[in-house]
Amino acid sequence: MSTEIELQPINESARLRGFSTIYHKENCDWMHTHRWWINAIFWPIVLCGLVANLLLVANVLPLDITEEVIAAGGLTK
């Protein structure tokens, strides 16, 4: 056994040092399961549903309610 061991120089930036190793490990762990399929299907449906809800509900509600606001005393002229 050698008592003088040389360390390998690192060519990565200080902010992201070790990130590529962790990213590769997590990506391999994630892609070898069926959870990513569930998330790849579930979250786009949820997000598109929220956007559709905002667009459709905004068109159904009346936007001109100034008479109701004036009658309730919320608008002064």
PDB file of N, CA and C in Angstrom:
ATOM      1  N   MET A   1       0.843  -1.173   0.000  1.00  0.00           N
ATOM      2  CA  MET A   1       0.000   0.000   0.000  1.00  0.00           C
ATOM      3  C   MET A   1       0.884   1.229   0.000  1.00  0.00           C
ATOM      4  N   SER A   2       0.557   2.112  -0.885  1.00  0.00           N
ATOM      5  CA  SER A   2       1.352   3.324  -1.015  1.00  0.00           C
ATOM      6  C   SER A   2       0.887   4.360   0.002  1.00  0.00           C
ATOM      7  N   THR A   3       1.816   5.036   0.607  1.00  0.00           N
ATOM      8  CA  THR A   3       1.471   6.067   1.586  1.00  0.00           C
ATOM      9  C   THR A   3       1.250   7.416   0.925  1.00  0.00           C
ATOM     10  N   GLU A   4       1.710   7.558  -0.303  1.00  0.00           N
ATOM     11  CA  GLU A   4       1.523   8.822  -1.013  1.00  0.00           C
ATOM     12  C   GLU A   4       0.462   8.634  -2.096  1.00  0.00           C
ATOM     13  N   ILE A   5      -0.717   9.137  -1.820  1.00  0.00           N
ATOM     14  CA  ILE A   5      -1.821   9.035  -2.770  1.00  0.00           C
ATOM     15  C   ILE A   5      -2.091  10.424  -3.333  1.00  0.00           C
ATOM     16  N   GLU A   6      -2.097  10.519  -4.646  1.00  0.00           N
ATOM     17  CA  GLU A   6      -2.382  11.804  -5.272  1.00  0.00           C
ATOM     18  C   GLU A   6      -3.875  11.920  -5.544  1.00  0.00           C
ATOM     19  N   LEU A   7      -4.417  13.087  -5.243  1.00  0.00           N
ATOM     20  CA  LEU A   7      -5.826  13.339  -5.503  1.00  0.00           C
ATOM     21  C   LEU A   7      -6.008  13.809  -6.938  1.00  0.00           C
ATOM     22  N   GLN A   8      -7.147  13.501  -7.493  1.00  0.00           N
ATOM     23  CA  GLN A   8      -7.442  13.928  -8.853  1.00  0.00           C
ATOM     24  C   GLN A   8      -7.979  15.355  -8.831  1.00  0.00           C
ATOM     25  N   PRO A   9      -7.511  16.201  -9.734  1.00  0.00           N
ATOM     26  CA  PRO A   9      -8.033  17.571  -9.774  1.00  0.00           C
ATOM     27  C   PRO A   9      -9.476  17.592 -10.286  1.00  0.00           C
ATOM     28  N   ILE A  10     -10.236  18.546  -9.790  1.00  0.00           N
ATOM     29  CA  ILE A  10     -11.638  18.680 -10.166  1.00  0.00           C
ATOM     30  C   ILE A  10     -11.769  19.832 -11.142  1.00  0.00           C
ATOM     31  N   ASN A  11     -12.465  19.581 -12.244  1.00  0.00           N
ATOM     32  CA  ASN A  11     -12.643  20.605 -13.263  1.00  0.00           C
ATOM     33  C   ASN A  11     -14.038  21.216 -13.234  1.00  0.00           C
ATOM     34  N   GLU A  12     -14.764  21.064 -12.151  1.00  0.00           N
ATOM     35  CA  GLU A  12     -16.113  21.602 -12.035  1.00  0.00           C
ATOM     36  C   GLU A  12     -16.085  22.915 -11.277  1.00  0.00           C
ATOM     37  N   SER A  13     -17.137  23.723 -11.475  1.00  0.00           N
ATOM     38  CA  SER A  13     -17.220  24.972 -10.731  1.00  0.00           C
ATOM     39  C   SER A  13     -17.557  24.672  -9.270  1.00  0.00           C
ATOM     40  N   ALA A  14     -17.253  25.605  -8.404  1.00  0.00           N
ATOM     41  CA  ALA A  14     -17.467  25.393  -6.974  1.00  0.00           C
ATOM     42  C   ALA A  14     -18.953  25.310  -6.626  1.00  0.00           C
ATOM     43  N   ARG A  15     -19.802  26.000  -7.378  1.00  0.00           N
ATOM     44  CA  ARG A  15     -21.231  26.008  -7.071  1.00  0.00           C
ATOM     45  C   ARG A  15     -21.901  24.677  -7.407  1.00  0.00           C
ATOM     46  N   LEU A  16     -21.456  24.023  -8.486  1.00  0.00           N
ATOM     47  CA  LEU A  16     -22.120  22.804  -8.952  1.00  0.00           C
ATOM     48  C   LEU A  16     -21.281  21.555  -8.728  1.00  0.00           C
ATOM     49  N   ARG A  17     -20.334  21.626  -7.856  1.00  0.00           N
ATOM     50  CA  ARG A  17     -19.458  20.489  -7.622  1.00  0.00           C
ATOM     51  C   ARG A  17     -20.252  19.317  -7.051  1.00  0.00           C
ATOM     52  N   GLY A  18     -20.219  18.200  -7.728  1.00  0.00           N
ATOM     53  CA  GLY A  18     -20.930  17.003  -7.294  1.00  0.00           C
ATOM     54  C   GLY A  18     -22.353  16.912  -7.806  1.00  0.00           C
ATOM     55  N   PHE A  19     -22.843  17.966  -8.438  1.00  0.00           N
ATOM     56  CA  PHE A  19     -24.225  17.955  -8.924  1.00  0.00           C
ATOM     57  C   PHE A  19     -24.436  16.919 -10.014  1.00  0.00           C
ATOM     58  N   SER A  20     -23.483  16.790 -10.921  1.00  0.00           N
ATOM     59  CA  SER A  20     -23.656  15.843 -12.027  1.00  0.00           C
ATOM     60  C   SER A  20     -23.746  14.405 -11.520  1.00  0.00           C
ATOM     61  N   THR A  21     -22.987  14.075 -10.501  1.00  0.00           N
ATOM     62  CA  THR A  21     -23.036  12.731  -9.929  1.00  0.00           C
ATOM     63  C   THR A  21     -24.393  12.469  -9.281  1.00  0.00           C
ATOM     64  N   ILE A  22     -24.856  13.421  -8.489  1.00  0.00           N
ATOM     65  CA  ILE A  22     -26.142  13.261  -7.818  1.00  0.00           C
ATOM     66  C   ILE A  22     -27.276  13.232  -8.839  1.00  0.00           C
ATOM     67  N   TYR A  23     -27.203  14.101  -9.855  1.00  0.00           N
ATOM     68  CA  TYR A  23     -28.241  14.147 -10.886  1.00  0.00           C
ATOM     69  C   TYR A  23     -28.313  12.823 -11.639  1.00  0.00           C
ATOM     70  N   HIS A  24     -27.174  12.272 -12.004  1.00  0.00           N
ATOM     71  CA  HIS A  24     -27.146  11.001 -12.723  1.00  0.00           C
ATOM     72  C   HIS A  24     -27.736   9.877 -11.872  1.00  0.00           C
ATOM     73  N   LYS A  25     -27.385   9.844 -10.607  1.00  0.00           N
ATOM     74  CA  LYS A  25     -27.895   8.806  -9.705  1.00  0.00           C
ATOM     75  C   LYS A  25     -29.406   8.917  -9.535  1.00  0.00           C
ATOM     76  N   GLU A  26     -29.906  10.130  -9.287  1.00  0.00           N
ATOM     77  CA  GLU A  26     -31.341  10.325  -9.091  1.00  0.00           C
ATOM     78  C   GLU A  26     -32.119  10.076 -10.378  1.00  0.00           C
ATOM     79  N   ASN A  27     -31.559  10.480 -11.510  1.00  0.00           N
ATOM     80  CA  ASN A  27     -32.227  10.264 -12.787  1.00  0.00           C
ATOM     81  C   ASN A  27     -32.340   8.771 -13.091  1.00  0.00           C
ATOM     82  N   CYS A  28     -31.301   8.013 -12.824  1.00  0.00           N
ATOM     83  CA  CYS A  28     -31.360   6.559 -13.032  1.00  0.00           C
ATOM     84  C   CYS A  28     -32.363   5.909 -12.080  1.00  0.00           C
ATOM     85  N   ASP A  29     -32.365   6.343 -10.816  1.00  0.00           N
ATOM     86  CA  ASP A  29     -33.327   5.796  -9.855  1.00  0.00           C
ATOM     87  C   ASP A  29     -34.760   6.124 -10.263  1.00  0.00           C
ATOM     88  N   TRP A  30     -34.981   7.311 -10.792  1.00  0.00           N
ATOM     89  CA  TRP A  30     -36.322   7.747 -11.165  1.00  0.00           C
ATOM     90  C   TRP A  30     -36.818   7.027 -12.418  1.00  0.00           C
ATOM     91  N   MET A  31     -35.979   6.899 -13.423  1.00  0.00           N
ATOM     92  CA  MET A  31     -36.412   6.329 -14.693  1.00  0.00           C
ATOM     93  C   MET A  31     -36.597   4.814 -14.642  1.00  0.00           C
ATOM     94  N   HIS A  32     -36.064   4.159 -13.637  1.00  0.00           N
ATOM     95  CA  HIS A  32     -36.220   2.710 -13.542  1.00  0.00           C
ATOM     96  C   HIS A  32     -37.426   2.318 -12.700  1.00  0.00           C
ATOM     97  N   THR A  33     -38.313   3.272 -12.424  1.00  0.00           N
ATOM     98  CA  THR A  33     -39.548   2.979 -11.703  1.00  0.00           C
ATOM     99  C   THR A  33     -40.733   3.394 -12.568  1.00  0.00           C
ATOM    100  N   HIS A  34     -41.926   3.051 -12.120  1.00  0.00           N
ATOM    101  CA  HIS A  34     -43.135   3.423 -12.852  1.00  0.00           C
ATOM    102  C   HIS A  34     -43.725   4.729 -12.333  1.00  0.00           C
ATOM    103  N   ARG A  35     -43.113   5.312 -11.296  1.00  0.00           N
ATOM    104  CA  ARG A  35     -43.647   6.555 -10.747  1.00  0.00           C
ATOM    105  C   ARG A  35     -43.572   7.696 -11.741  1.00  0.00           C
ATOM    106  N   TRP A  36     -42.567   7.749 -12.566  1.00  0.00           N
ATOM    107  CA  TRP A  36     -42.427   8.879 -13.477  1.00  0.00           C
ATOM    108  C   TRP A  36     -43.517   8.867 -14.533  1.00  0.00           C
ATOM    109  N   TRP A  37     -44.011   7.669 -14.912  1.00  0.00           N
ATOM    110  CA  TRP A  37     -45.129   7.608 -15.854  1.00  0.00           C
ATOM    111  C   TRP A  37     -46.384   8.207 -15.230  1.00  0.00           C
ATOM    112  N   ILE A  38     -46.615   7.883 -13.974  1.00  0.00           N
ATOM    113  CA  ILE A  38     -47.791   8.400 -13.279  1.00  0.00           C
ATOM    114  C   ILE A  38     -47.717   9.917 -13.196  1.00  0.00           C
ATOM    115  N   ASN A  39     -46.566  10.447 -12.818  1.00  0.00           N
ATOM    116  CA  ASN A  39     -46.411  11.896 -12.724  1.00  0.00           C
ATOM    117  C   ASN A  39     -46.453  12.565 -14.088  1.00  0.00           C
ATOM    118  N   ALA A  40     -45.918  11.917 -15.105  1.00  0.00           N
ATOM    119  CA  ALA A  40     -45.926  12.494 -16.453  1.00  0.00           C
ATOM    120  C   ALA A  40     -47.340  12.574 -17.015  1.00  0.00           C
ATOM    121  N   ILE A  41     -48.235  11.733 -16.553  1.00  0.00           N
ATOM    122  CA  ILE A  41     -49.625  11.778 -17.004  1.00  0.00           C
ATOM    123  C   ILE A  41     -50.476  12.652 -16.079  1.00  0.00           C
ATOM    124  N   PHE A  42     -50.260  12.555 -14.785  1.00  0.00           N
ATOM    125  CA  PHE A  42     -51.106  13.224 -13.795  1.00  0.00           C
ATOM    126  C   PHE A  42     -50.949  14.742 -13.808  1.00  0.00           C
ATOM    127  N   TRP A  43     -49.720  15.245 -13.727  1.00  0.00           N
ATOM    128  CA  TRP A  43     -49.517  16.688 -13.571  1.00  0.00           C
ATOM    129  C   TRP A  43     -49.918  17.515 -14.780  1.00  0.00           C
ATOM    130  N   PRO A  44     -49.674  17.091 -16.008  1.00  0.00           N
ATOM    131  CA  PRO A  44     -50.211  17.886 -17.128  1.00  0.00           C
ATOM    132  C   PRO A  44     -51.738  17.948 -17.137  1.00  0.00           C
ATOM    133  N   ILE A  45     -52.395  16.856 -16.735  1.00  0.00           N
ATOM    134  CA  ILE A  45     -53.857  16.874 -16.663  1.00  0.00           C
ATOM    135  C   ILE A  45     -54.323  17.855 -15.597  1.00  0.00           C
ATOM    136  N   VAL A  46     -53.679  17.847 -14.441  1.00  0.00           N
ATOM    137  CA  VAL A  46     -54.058  18.766 -13.364  1.00  0.00           C
ATOM    138  C   VAL A  46     -53.826  20.213 -13.786  1.00  0.00           C
ATOM    139  N   LEU A  47     -52.667  20.517 -14.361  1.00  0.00           N
ATOM    140  CA  LEU A  47     -52.364  21.892 -14.746  1.00  0.00           C
ATOM    141  C   LEU A  47     -53.274  22.379 -15.872  1.00  0.00           C
ATOM    142  N   CYS A  48     -53.535  21.544 -16.855  1.00  0.00           N
ATOM    143  CA  CYS A  48     -54.452  21.931 -17.935  1.00  0.00           C
ATOM    144  C   CYS A  48     -55.870  22.104 -17.395  1.00  0.00           C
ATOM    145  N   GLY A  49     -56.251  21.290 -16.436  1.00  0.00           N
ATOM    146  CA  GLY A  49     -57.564  21.441 -15.819  1.00  0.00           C
ATOM    147  C   GLY A  49     -57.699  22.748 -15.068  1.00  0.00           C
ATOM    148  N   LEU A  50     -56.650  23.160 -14.368  1.00  0.00           N
ATOM    149  CA  LEU A  50     -56.692  24.438 -13.663  1.00  0.00           C
ATOM    150  C   LEU A  50     -56.789  25.607 -14.633  1.00  0.00           C
ATOM    151  N   VAL A  51     -56.019  25.559 -15.702  1.00  0.00           N
ATOM    152  CA  VAL A  51     -56.072  26.630 -16.705  1.00  0.00           C
ATOM    153  C   VAL A  51     -57.444  26.666 -17.368  1.00  0.00           C
ATOM    154  N   ALA A  52     -57.980  25.510 -17.721  1.00  0.00           N
ATOM    155  CA  ALA A  52     -59.310  25.457 -18.332  1.00  0.00           C
ATOM    156  C   ALA A  52     -60.368  25.976 -17.366  1.00  0.00           C
ATOM    157  N   ASN A  53     -60.239  25.655 -16.101  1.00  0.00           N
ATOM    158  CA  ASN A  53     -61.169  26.142 -15.094  1.00  0.00           C
ATOM    159  C   ASN A  53     -61.124  27.662 -15.015  1.00  0.00           C
ATOM    160  N   LEU A  54     -59.939  28.237 -15.018  1.00  0.00           N
ATOM    161  CA  LEU A  54     -59.821  29.694 -14.973  1.00  0.00           C
ATOM    162  C   LEU A  54     -60.432  30.345 -16.210  1.00  0.00           C
ATOM    163  N   LEU A  55     -60.186  29.773 -17.365  1.00  0.00           N
ATOM    164  CA  LEU A  55     -60.698  30.363 -18.598  1.00  0.00           C
ATOM    165  C   LEU A  55     -62.211  30.219 -18.721  1.00  0.00           C
ATOM    166  N   LEU A  56     -62.751  29.061 -18.358  1.00  0.00           N
ATOM    167  CA  LEU A  56     -64.181  28.823 -18.531  1.00  0.00           C
ATOM    168  C   LEU A  56     -65.021  29.491 -17.450  1.00  0.00           C
ATOM    169  N   VAL A  57     -64.551  29.472 -16.215  1.00  0.00           N
ATOM    170  CA  VAL A  57     -65.317  30.085 -15.131  1.00  0.00           C
ATOM    171  C   VAL A  57     -65.310  31.597 -15.275  1.00  0.00           C
ATOM    172  N   ALA A  58     -64.230  32.187 -15.748  1.00  0.00           N
ATOM    173  CA  ALA A  58     -64.172  33.635 -15.930  1.00  0.00           C
ATOM    174  C   ALA A  58     -65.170  34.092 -16.979  1.00  0.00           C
ATOM    175  N   ASN A  59     -65.468  33.280 -17.966  1.00  0.00           N
ATOM    176  CA  ASN A  59     -66.438  33.650 -18.995  1.00  0.00           C
ATOM    177  C   ASN A  59     -67.877  33.469 -18.529  1.00  0.00           C
ATOM    178  N   VAL A  60     -68.118  32.628 -17.552  1.00  0.00           N
ATOM    179  CA  VAL A  60     -69.473  32.365 -17.080  1.00  0.00           C
ATOM    180  C   VAL A  60     -69.929  33.442 -16.098  1.00  0.00           C
ATOM    181  N   LEU A  61     -69.029  33.918 -15.256  1.00  0.00           N
ATOM    182  CA  LEU A  61     -69.390  34.916 -14.256  1.00  0.00           C
ATOM    183  C   LEU A  61     -69.618  36.272 -14.913  1.00  0.00           C
ATOM    184  N   PRO A  62     -70.608  37.020 -14.445  1.00  0.00           N
ATOM    185  CA  PRO A  62     -70.828  38.362 -15.009  1.00  0.00           C
ATOM    186  C   PRO A  62     -69.728  39.321 -14.540  1.00  0.00           C
ATOM    187  N   LEU A  63     -69.222  40.099 -15.469  1.00  0.00           N
ATOM    188  CA  LEU A  63     -68.161  41.037 -15.131  1.00  0.00           C
ATOM    189  C   LEU A  63     -68.695  42.439 -14.862  1.00  0.00           C
ATOM    190  N   ASP A  64     -69.902  42.746 -15.319  1.00  0.00           N
ATOM    191  CA  ASP A  64     -70.471  44.072 -15.142  1.00  0.00           C
ATOM    192  C   ASP A  64     -71.423  44.049 -13.946  1.00  0.00           C
ATOM    193  N   ILE A  65     -70.890  44.277 -12.765  1.00  0.00           N
ATOM    194  CA  ILE A  65     -71.704  44.245 -11.554  1.00  0.00           C
ATOM    195  C   ILE A  65     -71.674  45.600 -10.858  1.00  0.00           C
ATOM    196  N   THR A  66     -71.493  46.664 -11.626  1.00  0.00           N
ATOM    197  CA  THR A  66     -71.377  47.986 -11.003  1.00  0.00           C
ATOM    198  C   THR A  66     -72.668  48.400 -10.310  1.00  0.00           C
ATOM    199  N   GLU A  67     -73.836  48.037 -10.852  1.00  0.00           N
ATOM    200  CA  GLU A  67     -75.100  48.390 -10.205  1.00  0.00           C
ATOM    201  C   GLU A  67     -75.209  47.730  -8.836  1.00  0.00           C
ATOM    202  N   GLU A  68     -74.779  46.482  -8.745  1.00  0.00           N
ATOM    203  CA  GLU A  68     -74.818  45.774  -7.464  1.00  0.00           C
ATOM    204  C   GLU A  68     -73.857  46.405  -6.467  1.00  0.00           C
ATOM    205  N   VAL A  69     -72.706  46.837  -6.952  1.00  0.00           N
ATOM    206  CA  VAL A  69     -71.721  47.451  -6.062  1.00  0.00           C
ATOM    207  C   VAL A  69     -72.227  48.803  -5.577  1.00  0.00           C
ATOM    208  N   ILE A  70     -72.831  49.583  -6.464  1.00  0.00           N
ATOM    209  CA  ILE A  70     -73.377  50.882  -6.069  1.00  0.00           C
ATOM    210  C   ILE A  70     -74.511  50.694  -5.068  1.00  0.00           C
ATOM    211  N   ALA A  71     -75.375  49.708  -5.298  1.00  0.00           N
ATOM    212  CA  ALA A  71     -76.488  49.451  -4.388  1.00  0.00           C
ATOM    213  C   ALA A  71     -75.995  48.992  -3.023  1.00  0.00           C
ATOM    214  N   ALA A  72     -74.880  48.308  -2.990  1.00  0.00           N
ATOM    215  CA  ALA A  72     -74.342  47.839  -1.718  1.00  0.00           C
ATOM    216  C   ALA A  72     -73.550  48.925  -1.010  1.00  0.00           C
ATOM    217  N   GLY A  73     -73.326  50.053  -1.668  1.00  0.00           N
ATOM    218  CA  GLY A  73     -72.596  51.146  -1.037  1.00  0.00           C
ATOM    219  C   GLY A  73     -71.097  51.029  -1.185  1.00  0.00           C
ATOM    220  N   GLY A  74     -70.633  50.213  -2.107  1.00  0.00           N
ATOM    221  CA  GLY A  74     -69.193  50.026  -2.269  1.00  0.00           C
ATOM    222  C   GLY A  74     -68.539  50.986  -3.223  1.00  0.00           C
ATOM    223  N   LEU A  75     -69.329  51.745  -3.987  1.00  0.00           N
ATOM    224  CA  LEU A  75     -68.758  52.659  -4.971  1.00  0.00           C
ATOM    225  C   LEU A  75     -69.363  54.036  -4.759  1.00  0.00           C
ATOM    226  N   THR A  76     -68.535  55.021  -4.599  1.00  0.00           N
ATOM    227  CA  THR A  76     -69.035  56.383  -4.411  1.00  0.00           C
ATOM    228  C   THR A  76     -68.667  57.218  -5.611  1.00  0.00           C
ATOM    229  N   LYS A  77     -69.573  58.129  -5.970  1.00  0.00           N
ATOM    230  CA  LYS A  77     -69.306  59.018  -7.098  1.00  0.00           C
ATOM    231  C   LYS A  77     -69.190  60.432  -6.638  1.00  0.00           C
TER     232      LYS A  77
END
